[in-house]
Amino acid sequence: MISLDLAGGVGQRCKVADKLARGSKPQELQVKAGAVWQFGETGRMDALDTSPQLAELRARVDHLLERIAANSRVTAAGLGTLDATEVPSGYALKLALGPLDALIGMMRLAREHKYRLLFKMVQRLYQAGRAEGWTAGETLPARLAWVPHAPTDRAAVLEEVVKAYGAGVLSLETAVTMLLEAGYPIKDASQEVERIRAKAEQEAAVRMAEAAARRGEPAEGTRKRRRTSRQRRVGERVPEAA
């Protein structure tokens, strides 16, 4: 008699084993749903617990993911498999993403010069074709600005920009560039700066007009119109008497 370990985790002792002992040709058992096996007089069926093997397989998968993350420098934080309870602060998460940052920086550095040549070639093609809006002469320096590859705390970046710009340690152009790199929906930094300055000048003019109205003084435009009318009346010639 022999024992057979089936896929369902069941050990069987069958009549087929008697034929094997007598040297006859072995018969193949069909293992499928609804299959029936005939037991001998001393045959039995034992249930096997395979749950420890399943737990070991799951642990093996986790181990392989950790090795892949370490060897590829993507890290568990980059794969999204890092447990949130293991990250005490945002600074710790930034440190965990350090190898990924270095990997992406190295990949972008290898293509930095190629991208500049690409932009230079595109500008020369437009200049050669005399496209509208492209002036002749030397090509303008251009570079490719990358968005953050990792999630950023945009609220913290905004607070930092507002404080630095309000304190006068950052220019408006640098502040807008920082917001652009943080992922804010800004298409063109120069146009955004022009819109901000135009809005600031408009609001300043409105405040000056309101302050002049509270003091009872005419606004600048009204004073200019009155001055022009007065000069026009003075400049008029009185007709001579006949």
PDB file of C-alpha atoms in Angstrom:
ATOM      1  CA  MET A   1       0.000   0.000   0.000  1.00  0.00           C
ATOM      2  CA  ILE A   2       1.220   3.530  -0.825  1.00  0.00           C
ATOM      3  CA  SER A   3       0.042   7.025   0.089  1.00  0.00           C
ATOM      4  CA  LEU A   4      -0.830   9.610  -2.594  1.00  0.00           C
ATOM      5  CA  ASP A   5      -0.704  13.347  -1.920  1.00  0.00           C
ATOM      6  CA  LEU A   6      -3.359  14.945  -4.098  1.00  0.00           C
ATOM      7  CA  ALA A   7      -3.833  18.572  -5.018  1.00  0.00           C
ATOM      8  CA  GLY A   8      -6.564  18.946  -2.467  1.00  0.00           C
ATOM      9  CA  GLY A   9      -4.226  17.975   0.346  1.00  0.00           C
ATOM     10  CA  VAL A  10      -5.701  14.493   0.879  1.00  0.00           C
ATOM     11  CA  GLY A  11      -3.665  11.299   1.428  1.00  0.00           C
ATOM     12  CA  GLN A  12      -5.307   8.247  -0.166  1.00  0.00           C
ATOM     13  CA  ARG A  13      -4.678   4.463   0.001  1.00  0.00           C
ATOM     14  CA  CYS A  14      -6.270   2.804  -3.004  1.00  0.00           C
ATOM     15  CA  LYS A  15      -6.687  -0.611  -4.586  1.00  0.00           C
ATOM     16  CA  VAL A  16      -4.379   0.528  -7.368  1.00  0.00           C
ATOM     17  CA  ALA A  17      -1.477   0.088  -4.952  1.00  0.00           C
ATOM     18  CA  ASP A  18      -2.190  -3.663  -4.781  1.00  0.00           C
ATOM     19  CA  LYS A  19      -1.632  -3.937  -8.519  1.00  0.00           C
ATOM     20  CA  LEU A  20       1.588  -1.979  -8.197  1.00  0.00           C
ATOM     21  CA  ALA A  21       2.786  -4.478  -5.571  1.00  0.00           C
ATOM     22  CA  ARG A  22       2.078  -7.403  -7.918  1.00  0.00           C
ATOM     23  CA  GLY A  23       4.080  -5.755 -10.729  1.00  0.00           C
ATOM     24  CA  SER A  24       1.159  -4.949 -13.002  1.00  0.00           C
ATOM     25  CA  LYS A  25       0.986  -1.770 -15.073  1.00  0.00           C
ATOM     26  CA  PRO A  26       0.139   1.234 -12.914  1.00  0.00           C
ATOM     27  CA  GLN A  27      -3.117   3.015 -13.516  1.00  0.00           C
ATOM     28  CA  GLU A  28      -3.394   6.767 -13.593  1.00  0.00           C
ATOM     29  CA  LEU A  29      -5.804   8.339 -11.173  1.00  0.00           C
ATOM     30  CA  GLN A  30      -7.998  11.194 -12.317  1.00  0.00           C
ATOM     31  CA  VAL A  31      -7.872  14.035  -9.868  1.00  0.00           C
ATOM     32  CA  LYS A  32     -10.766  16.390 -10.528  1.00  0.00           C
ATOM     33  CA  ALA A  33     -13.971  17.642  -9.006  1.00  0.00           C
ATOM     34  CA  GLY A  34     -16.405  14.794  -8.441  1.00  0.00           C
ATOM     35  CA  ALA A  35     -13.806  12.013  -8.817  1.00  0.00           C
ATOM     36  CA  VAL A  36     -14.410   8.807  -6.813  1.00  0.00           C
ATOM     37  CA  TRP A  37     -11.686   6.417  -5.590  1.00  0.00           C
ATOM     38  CA  GLN A  38     -12.238   2.959  -4.158  1.00  0.00           C
ATOM     39  CA  PHE A  39     -10.427   2.192  -0.923  1.00  0.00           C
ATOM     40  CA  GLY A  40      -9.260  -1.175   0.265  1.00  0.00           C
ATOM     41  CA  GLU A  41     -10.188  -2.748   3.540  1.00  0.00           C
ATOM     42  CA  THR A  42      -7.481  -0.837   5.381  1.00  0.00           C
ATOM     43  CA  GLY A  43      -7.767   2.307   3.245  1.00  0.00           C
ATOM     44  CA  ARG A  44      -8.249   5.706   4.845  1.00  0.00           C
ATOM     45  CA  MET A  45      -8.299   9.397   4.049  1.00  0.00           C
ATOM     46  CA  ASP A  46      -6.358  11.939   6.084  1.00  0.00           C
ATOM     47  CA  ALA A  47      -6.911  15.730   5.872  1.00  0.00           C
ATOM     48  CA  LEU A  48      -3.739  17.780   5.611  1.00  0.00           C
ATOM     49  CA  ASP A  49      -3.383  21.380   6.779  1.00  0.00           C
ATOM     50  CA  THR A  50      -1.507  23.359   4.085  1.00  0.00           C
ATOM     51  CA  SER A  51      -2.130  26.825   5.542  1.00  0.00           C
ATOM     52  CA  PRO A  52       1.452  27.160   6.891  1.00  0.00           C
ATOM     53  CA  GLN A  53       2.777  26.647   3.355  1.00  0.00           C
ATOM     54  CA  LEU A  54       0.457  29.374   2.059  1.00  0.00           C
ATOM     55  CA  ALA A  55       1.708  31.797   4.699  1.00  0.00           C
ATOM     56  CA  GLU A  56       5.276  30.966   3.718  1.00  0.00           C
ATOM     57  CA  LEU A  57       4.467  31.665   0.051  1.00  0.00           C
ATOM     58  CA  ARG A  58       2.993  35.064   0.921  1.00  0.00           C
ATOM     59  CA  ALA A  59       6.048  35.916   2.985  1.00  0.00           C
ATOM     60  CA  ARG A  60       8.235  34.837   0.071  1.00  0.00           C
ATOM     61  CA  VAL A  61       6.406  37.207  -2.263  1.00  0.00           C
ATOM     62  CA  ASP A  62       6.944  40.096   0.154  1.00  0.00           C
ATOM     63  CA  HIS A  63      10.625  39.214   0.405  1.00  0.00           C
ATOM     64  CA  LEU A  64      10.993  39.193  -3.386  1.00  0.00           C
ATOM     65  CA  LEU A  65       9.297  42.592  -3.657  1.00  0.00           C
ATOM     66  CA  GLU A  66      11.682  44.012  -1.085  1.00  0.00           C
ATOM     67  CA  ARG A  67      14.705  42.609  -2.960  1.00  0.00           C
ATOM     68  CA  ILE A  68      13.425  44.017  -6.266  1.00  0.00           C
ATOM     69  CA  ALA A  69      12.884  47.427  -4.683  1.00  0.00           C
ATOM     70  CA  ALA A  70      16.378  47.415  -3.173  1.00  0.00           C
ATOM     71  CA  ASN A  71      18.191  46.187  -6.294  1.00  0.00           C
ATOM     72  CA  SER A  72      16.354  48.523  -8.678  1.00  0.00           C
ATOM     73  CA  ARG A  73      16.626  51.523  -6.286  1.00  0.00           C
ATOM     74  CA  VAL A  74      12.896  52.149  -6.639  1.00  0.00           C
ATOM     75  CA  THR A  75      12.426  51.434  -2.903  1.00  0.00           C
ATOM     76  CA  ALA A  76       9.263  50.241  -1.209  1.00  0.00           C
ATOM     77  CA  ALA A  77       8.057  53.837  -0.888  1.00  0.00           C
ATOM     78  CA  GLY A  78       8.304  54.244  -4.652  1.00  0.00           C
ATOM     79  CA  LEU A  79       6.400  51.013  -5.276  1.00  0.00           C
ATOM     80  CA  GLY A  80       3.690  52.062  -2.833  1.00  0.00           C
ATOM     81  CA  THR A  81       4.123  48.971  -0.655  1.00  0.00           C
ATOM     82  CA  LEU A  82       5.534  50.840   2.347  1.00  0.00           C
ATOM     83  CA  ASP A  83       3.361  50.658   5.436  1.00  0.00           C
ATOM     84  CA  ALA A  84       2.153  54.094   6.481  1.00  0.00           C
ATOM     85  CA  THR A  85       2.731  53.245  10.145  1.00  0.00           C
ATOM     86  CA  GLU A  86       6.450  52.840   9.416  1.00  0.00           C
ATOM     87  CA  VAL A  87       6.773  56.471   8.267  1.00  0.00           C
ATOM     88  CA  PRO A  88       6.825  58.773  11.311  1.00  0.00           C
ATOM     89  CA  SER A  89       7.108  62.027   9.332  1.00  0.00           C
ATOM     90  CA  GLY A  90       7.335  63.495   5.868  1.00  0.00           C
ATOM     91  CA  TYR A  91      11.093  63.906   6.280  1.00  0.00           C
ATOM     92  CA  ALA A  92      11.418  60.157   6.870  1.00  0.00           C
ATOM     93  CA  LEU A  93       9.436  59.505   3.691  1.00  0.00           C
ATOM     94  CA  LYS A  94      11.762  61.857   1.802  1.00  0.00           C
ATOM     95  CA  LEU A  95      14.760  59.908   3.071  1.00  0.00           C
ATOM     96  CA  ALA A  96      13.093  56.650   2.007  1.00  0.00           C
ATOM     97  CA  LEU A  97      12.692  58.072  -1.513  1.00  0.00           C
ATOM     98  CA  GLY A  98      16.380  59.098  -1.632  1.00  0.00           C
ATOM     99  CA  PRO A  99      17.582  56.177  -3.816  1.00  0.00           C
ATOM    100  CA  LEU A 100      14.699  56.759  -6.240  1.00  0.00           C
ATOM    101  CA  ASP A 101      15.544  60.466  -6.469  1.00  0.00           C
ATOM    102  CA  ALA A 102      19.165  59.628  -7.243  1.00  0.00           C
ATOM    103  CA  LEU A 103      18.121  57.102  -9.911  1.00  0.00           C
ATOM    104  CA  ILE A 104      15.783  59.513 -11.691  1.00  0.00           C
ATOM    105  CA  GLY A 105      18.331  62.334 -11.437  1.00  0.00           C
ATOM    106  CA  MET A 106      20.972  60.148 -13.054  1.00  0.00           C
ATOM    107  CA  MET A 107      18.615  59.135 -15.869  1.00  0.00           C
ATOM    108  CA  ARG A 108      17.656  62.747 -16.562  1.00  0.00           C
ATOM    109  CA  LEU A 109      21.257  63.930 -16.419  1.00  0.00           C
ATOM    110  CA  ALA A 110      22.223  61.496 -19.161  1.00  0.00           C
ATOM    111  CA  ARG A 111      19.697  63.148 -21.511  1.00  0.00           C
ATOM    112  CA  GLU A 112      20.076  66.766 -20.446  1.00  0.00           C
ATOM    113  CA  HIS A 113      22.448  67.688 -23.282  1.00  0.00           C
ATOM    114  CA  LYS A 114      20.314  65.839 -25.850  1.00  0.00           C
ATOM    115  CA  TYR A 115      17.193  67.774 -24.886  1.00  0.00           C
ATOM    116  CA  ARG A 116      19.019  71.097 -25.272  1.00  0.00           C
ATOM    117  CA  LEU A 117      20.202  70.079 -28.735  1.00  0.00           C
ATOM    118  CA  LEU A 118      16.641  69.040 -29.589  1.00  0.00           C
ATOM    119  CA  PHE A 119      15.237  72.453 -28.639  1.00  0.00           C
ATOM    120  CA  LYS A 120      18.038  74.171 -30.553  1.00  0.00           C
ATOM    121  CA  MET A 121      17.251  72.123 -33.660  1.00  0.00           C
ATOM    122  CA  VAL A 122      13.530  72.936 -33.413  1.00  0.00           C
ATOM    123  CA  GLN A 123      14.240  76.658 -33.150  1.00  0.00           C
ATOM    124  CA  ARG A 124      16.518  76.584 -36.182  1.00  0.00           C
ATOM    125  CA  LEU A 125      13.900  74.721 -38.194  1.00  0.00           C
ATOM    126  CA  TYR A 126      11.317  77.376 -37.363  1.00  0.00           C
ATOM    127  CA  GLN A 127      13.808  80.135 -38.206  1.00  0.00           C
ATOM    128  CA  ALA A 128      14.690  78.474 -41.500  1.00  0.00           C
ATOM    129  CA  GLY A 129      11.012  78.180 -42.373  1.00  0.00           C
ATOM    130  CA  ARG A 130      10.415  81.799 -41.291  1.00  0.00           C
ATOM    131  CA  ALA A 131       7.577  80.800 -39.022  1.00  0.00           C
ATOM    132  CA  GLU A 132       5.444  83.545 -37.585  1.00  0.00           C
ATOM    133  CA  GLY A 133       6.701  84.820 -34.243  1.00  0.00           C
ATOM    134  CA  TRP A 134      10.246  83.493 -34.671  1.00  0.00           C
ATOM    135  CA  THR A 135      12.988  86.083 -35.102  1.00  0.00           C
ATOM    136  CA  ALA A 136      16.173  85.445 -37.030  1.00  0.00           C
ATOM    137  CA  GLY A 137      19.533  85.364 -35.327  1.00  0.00           C
ATOM    138  CA  GLU A 138      20.932  83.277 -32.525  1.00  0.00           C
ATOM    139  CA  THR A 139      18.773  80.621 -30.919  1.00  0.00           C
ATOM    140  CA  LEU A 140      17.510  81.185 -27.409  1.00  0.00           C
ATOM    141  CA  PRO A 141      18.707  78.877 -24.615  1.00  0.00           C
ATOM    142  CA  ALA A 142      15.985  76.412 -23.603  1.00  0.00           C
ATOM    143  CA  ARG A 143      15.768  73.579 -21.135  1.00  0.00           C
ATOM    144  CA  LEU A 144      13.231  70.975 -20.146  1.00  0.00           C
ATOM    145  CA  ALA A 145      11.624  71.473 -16.732  1.00  0.00           C
ATOM    146  CA  TRP A 146      10.482  68.252 -15.050  1.00  0.00           C
ATOM    147  CA  VAL A 147       7.517  67.954 -12.742  1.00  0.00           C
ATOM    148  CA  PRO A 148       8.068  66.218  -9.397  1.00  0.00           C
ATOM    149  CA  HIS A 149       8.041  62.430  -9.745  1.00  0.00           C
ATOM    150  CA  ALA A 150       6.963  62.006  -6.130  1.00  0.00           C
ATOM    151  CA  PRO A 151       3.915  63.517  -4.430  1.00  0.00           C
ATOM    152  CA  THR A 152       4.664  66.978  -3.033  1.00  0.00           C
ATOM    153  CA  ASP A 153       3.056  68.916  -0.219  1.00  0.00           C
ATOM    154  CA  ARG A 154       1.766  71.806  -2.312  1.00  0.00           C
ATOM    155  CA  ALA A 155       0.297  73.565   0.701  1.00  0.00           C
ATOM    156  CA  ALA A 156       3.721  73.644   2.381  1.00  0.00           C
ATOM    157  CA  VAL A 157       5.376  74.914  -0.821  1.00  0.00           C
ATOM    158  CA  LEU A 158       2.743  77.632  -1.186  1.00  0.00           C
ATOM    159  CA  GLU A 159       3.226  78.755   2.409  1.00  0.00           C
ATOM    160  CA  GLU A 160       6.989  78.858   1.931  1.00  0.00           C
ATOM    161  CA  VAL A 161       6.683  80.884  -1.279  1.00  0.00           C
ATOM    162  CA  VAL A 162       4.247  83.376   0.267  1.00  0.00           C
ATOM    163  CA  LYS A 163       6.496  83.947   3.284  1.00  0.00           C
ATOM    164  CA  ALA A 164       9.683  84.252   1.227  1.00  0.00           C
ATOM    165  CA  TYR A 165       8.136  86.594  -1.338  1.00  0.00           C
ATOM    166  CA  GLY A 166       6.472  88.688   1.360  1.00  0.00           C
ATOM    167  CA  ALA A 167       9.805  89.008   3.181  1.00  0.00           C
ATOM    168  CA  GLY A 168      11.489  90.148  -0.027  1.00  0.00           C
ATOM    169  CA  VAL A 169      14.017  87.302  -0.216  1.00  0.00           C
ATOM    170  CA  LEU A 170      12.494  85.885  -3.425  1.00  0.00           C
ATOM    171  CA  SER A 171      11.558  87.607  -6.653  1.00  0.00           C
ATOM    172  CA  LEU A 172       8.170  87.143  -8.252  1.00  0.00           C
ATOM    173  CA  GLU A 173       9.706  85.140 -11.107  1.00  0.00           C
ATOM    174  CA  THR A 174      11.399  82.716  -8.697  1.00  0.00           C
ATOM    175  CA  ALA A 175       8.202  82.344  -6.654  1.00  0.00           C
ATOM    176  CA  VAL A 176       6.150  81.475  -9.732  1.00  0.00           C
ATOM    177  CA  THR A 177       8.834  79.014 -10.880  1.00  0.00           C
ATOM    178  CA  MET A 178       8.728  77.247  -7.507  1.00  0.00           C
ATOM    179  CA  LEU A 179       4.951  76.902  -7.749  1.00  0.00           C
ATOM    180  CA  LEU A 180       5.312  75.568 -11.290  1.00  0.00           C
ATOM    181  CA  GLU A 181       7.814  72.924 -10.186  1.00  0.00           C
ATOM    182  CA  ALA A 182       5.563  71.962  -7.258  1.00  0.00           C
ATOM    183  CA  GLY A 183       2.832  70.944  -9.691  1.00  0.00           C
ATOM    184  CA  TYR A 184       0.557  73.979  -9.818  1.00  0.00           C
ATOM    185  CA  PRO A 185      -1.309  74.341 -13.160  1.00  0.00           C
ATOM    186  CA  ILE A 186       0.837  77.168 -14.577  1.00  0.00           C
ATOM    187  CA  LYS A 187       1.447  76.889 -18.326  1.00  0.00           C
ATOM    188  CA  ASP A 188       3.867  79.792 -18.812  1.00  0.00           C
ATOM    189  CA  ALA A 189       5.753  81.378 -15.914  1.00  0.00           C
ATOM    190  CA  SER A 190       6.481  84.660 -17.755  1.00  0.00           C
ATOM    191  CA  GLN A 191       2.846  85.165 -18.734  1.00  0.00           C
ATOM    192  CA  GLU A 192       1.759  84.353 -15.196  1.00  0.00           C
ATOM    193  CA  VAL A 193       4.158  86.995 -13.841  1.00  0.00           C
ATOM    194  CA  GLU A 194       2.760  89.584 -16.267  1.00  0.00           C
ATOM    195  CA  ARG A 195      -0.817  88.808 -15.235  1.00  0.00           C
ATOM    196  CA  ILE A 196       0.063  89.076 -11.548  1.00  0.00           C
ATOM    197  CA  ARG A 197       1.775  92.446 -12.035  1.00  0.00           C
ATOM    198  CA  ALA A 198      -1.073  93.796 -14.185  1.00  0.00           C
ATOM    199  CA  LYS A 199      -3.598  92.773 -11.542  1.00  0.00           C
ATOM    200  CA  ALA A 200      -1.485  94.368  -8.796  1.00  0.00           C
ATOM    201  CA  GLU A 201      -1.273  97.660 -10.739  1.00  0.00           C
ATOM    202  CA  GLN A 202      -5.027  97.620 -11.337  1.00  0.00           C
ATOM    203  CA  GLU A 203      -5.758  97.024  -7.656  1.00  0.00           C
ATOM    204  CA  ALA A 204      -3.330  99.815  -6.687  1.00  0.00           C
ATOM    205  CA  ALA A 205      -5.099 102.241  -9.027  1.00  0.00           C
ATOM    206  CA  VAL A 206      -8.469 101.299  -7.543  1.00  0.00           C
ATOM    207  CA  ARG A 207      -7.171 101.853  -3.998  1.00  0.00           C
ATOM    208  CA  MET A 208      -5.767 105.264  -4.948  1.00  0.00           C
ATOM    209  CA  ALA A 209      -9.086 106.268  -6.492  1.00  0.00           C
ATOM    210  CA  GLU A 210     -10.998 105.154  -3.395  1.00  0.00           C
ATOM    211  CA  ALA A 211      -8.600 107.015  -1.093  1.00  0.00           C
ATOM    212  CA  ALA A 212      -8.925 110.193  -3.185  1.00  0.00           C
ATOM    213  CA  ALA A 213     -12.713 109.884  -3.122  1.00  0.00           C
ATOM    214  CA  ARG A 214     -12.709 109.597   0.667  1.00  0.00           C
ATOM    215  CA  ARG A 215     -10.584 112.774   0.928  1.00  0.00           C
ATOM    216  CA  GLY A 216     -12.885 114.611  -1.473  1.00  0.00           C
ATOM    217  CA  GLU A 217     -10.183 114.974  -4.122  1.00  0.00           C
ATOM    218  CA  PRO A 218     -10.863 114.086  -7.728  1.00  0.00           C
ATOM    219  CA  ALA A 219      -9.156 111.107  -9.172  1.00  0.00           C
ATOM    220  CA  GLU A 220      -6.123 111.445 -11.406  1.00  0.00           C
ATOM    221  CA  GLY A 221      -8.102 110.962 -14.593  1.00  0.00           C
ATOM    222  CA  THR A 222     -10.710 113.527 -13.522  1.00  0.00           C
ATOM    223  CA  ARG A 223      -8.004 116.095 -12.688  1.00  0.00           C
ATOM    224  CA  LYS A 224      -6.426 115.604 -16.094  1.00  0.00           C
ATOM    225  CA  ARG A 225      -9.759 116.111 -17.873  1.00  0.00           C
ATOM    226  CA  ARG A 226     -10.507 119.277 -15.891  1.00  0.00           C
ATOM    227  CA  ARG A 227      -7.020 120.625 -16.537  1.00  0.00           C
ATOM    228  CA  THR A 228      -7.398 119.981 -20.259  1.00  0.00           C
ATOM    229  CA  SER A 229     -10.797 121.748 -20.358  1.00  0.00           C
ATOM    230  CA  ARG A 230      -9.384 124.755 -18.455  1.00  0.00           C
ATOM    231  CA  GLN A 231      -6.442 125.040 -20.815  1.00  0.00           C
ATOM    232  CA  ARG A 232      -8.780 124.800 -23.767  1.00  0.00           C
ATOM    233  CA  ARG A 233     -10.928 127.665 -22.446  1.00  0.00           C
ATOM    234  CA  VAL A 234      -7.894 129.839 -21.769  1.00  0.00           C
ATOM    235  CA  GLY A 235      -6.507 129.143 -25.190  1.00  0.00           C
ATOM    236  CA  GLU A 236      -9.697 130.232 -26.928  1.00  0.00           C
ATOM    237  CA  ARG A 237      -9.439 133.662 -28.571  1.00  0.00           C
ATOM    238  CA  VAL A 238     -12.056 136.326 -27.826  1.00  0.00           C
ATOM    239  CA  PRO A 239     -13.625 137.604 -31.109  1.00  0.00           C
ATOM    240  CA  GLU A 240     -12.919 141.306 -31.857  1.00  0.00           C
ATOM    241  CA  ALA A 241     -15.752 143.775 -31.879  1.00  0.00           C
ATOM    242  CA  ALA A 242     -16.943 144.807 -35.280  1.00  0.00           C
TER     243      ALA A 242
END
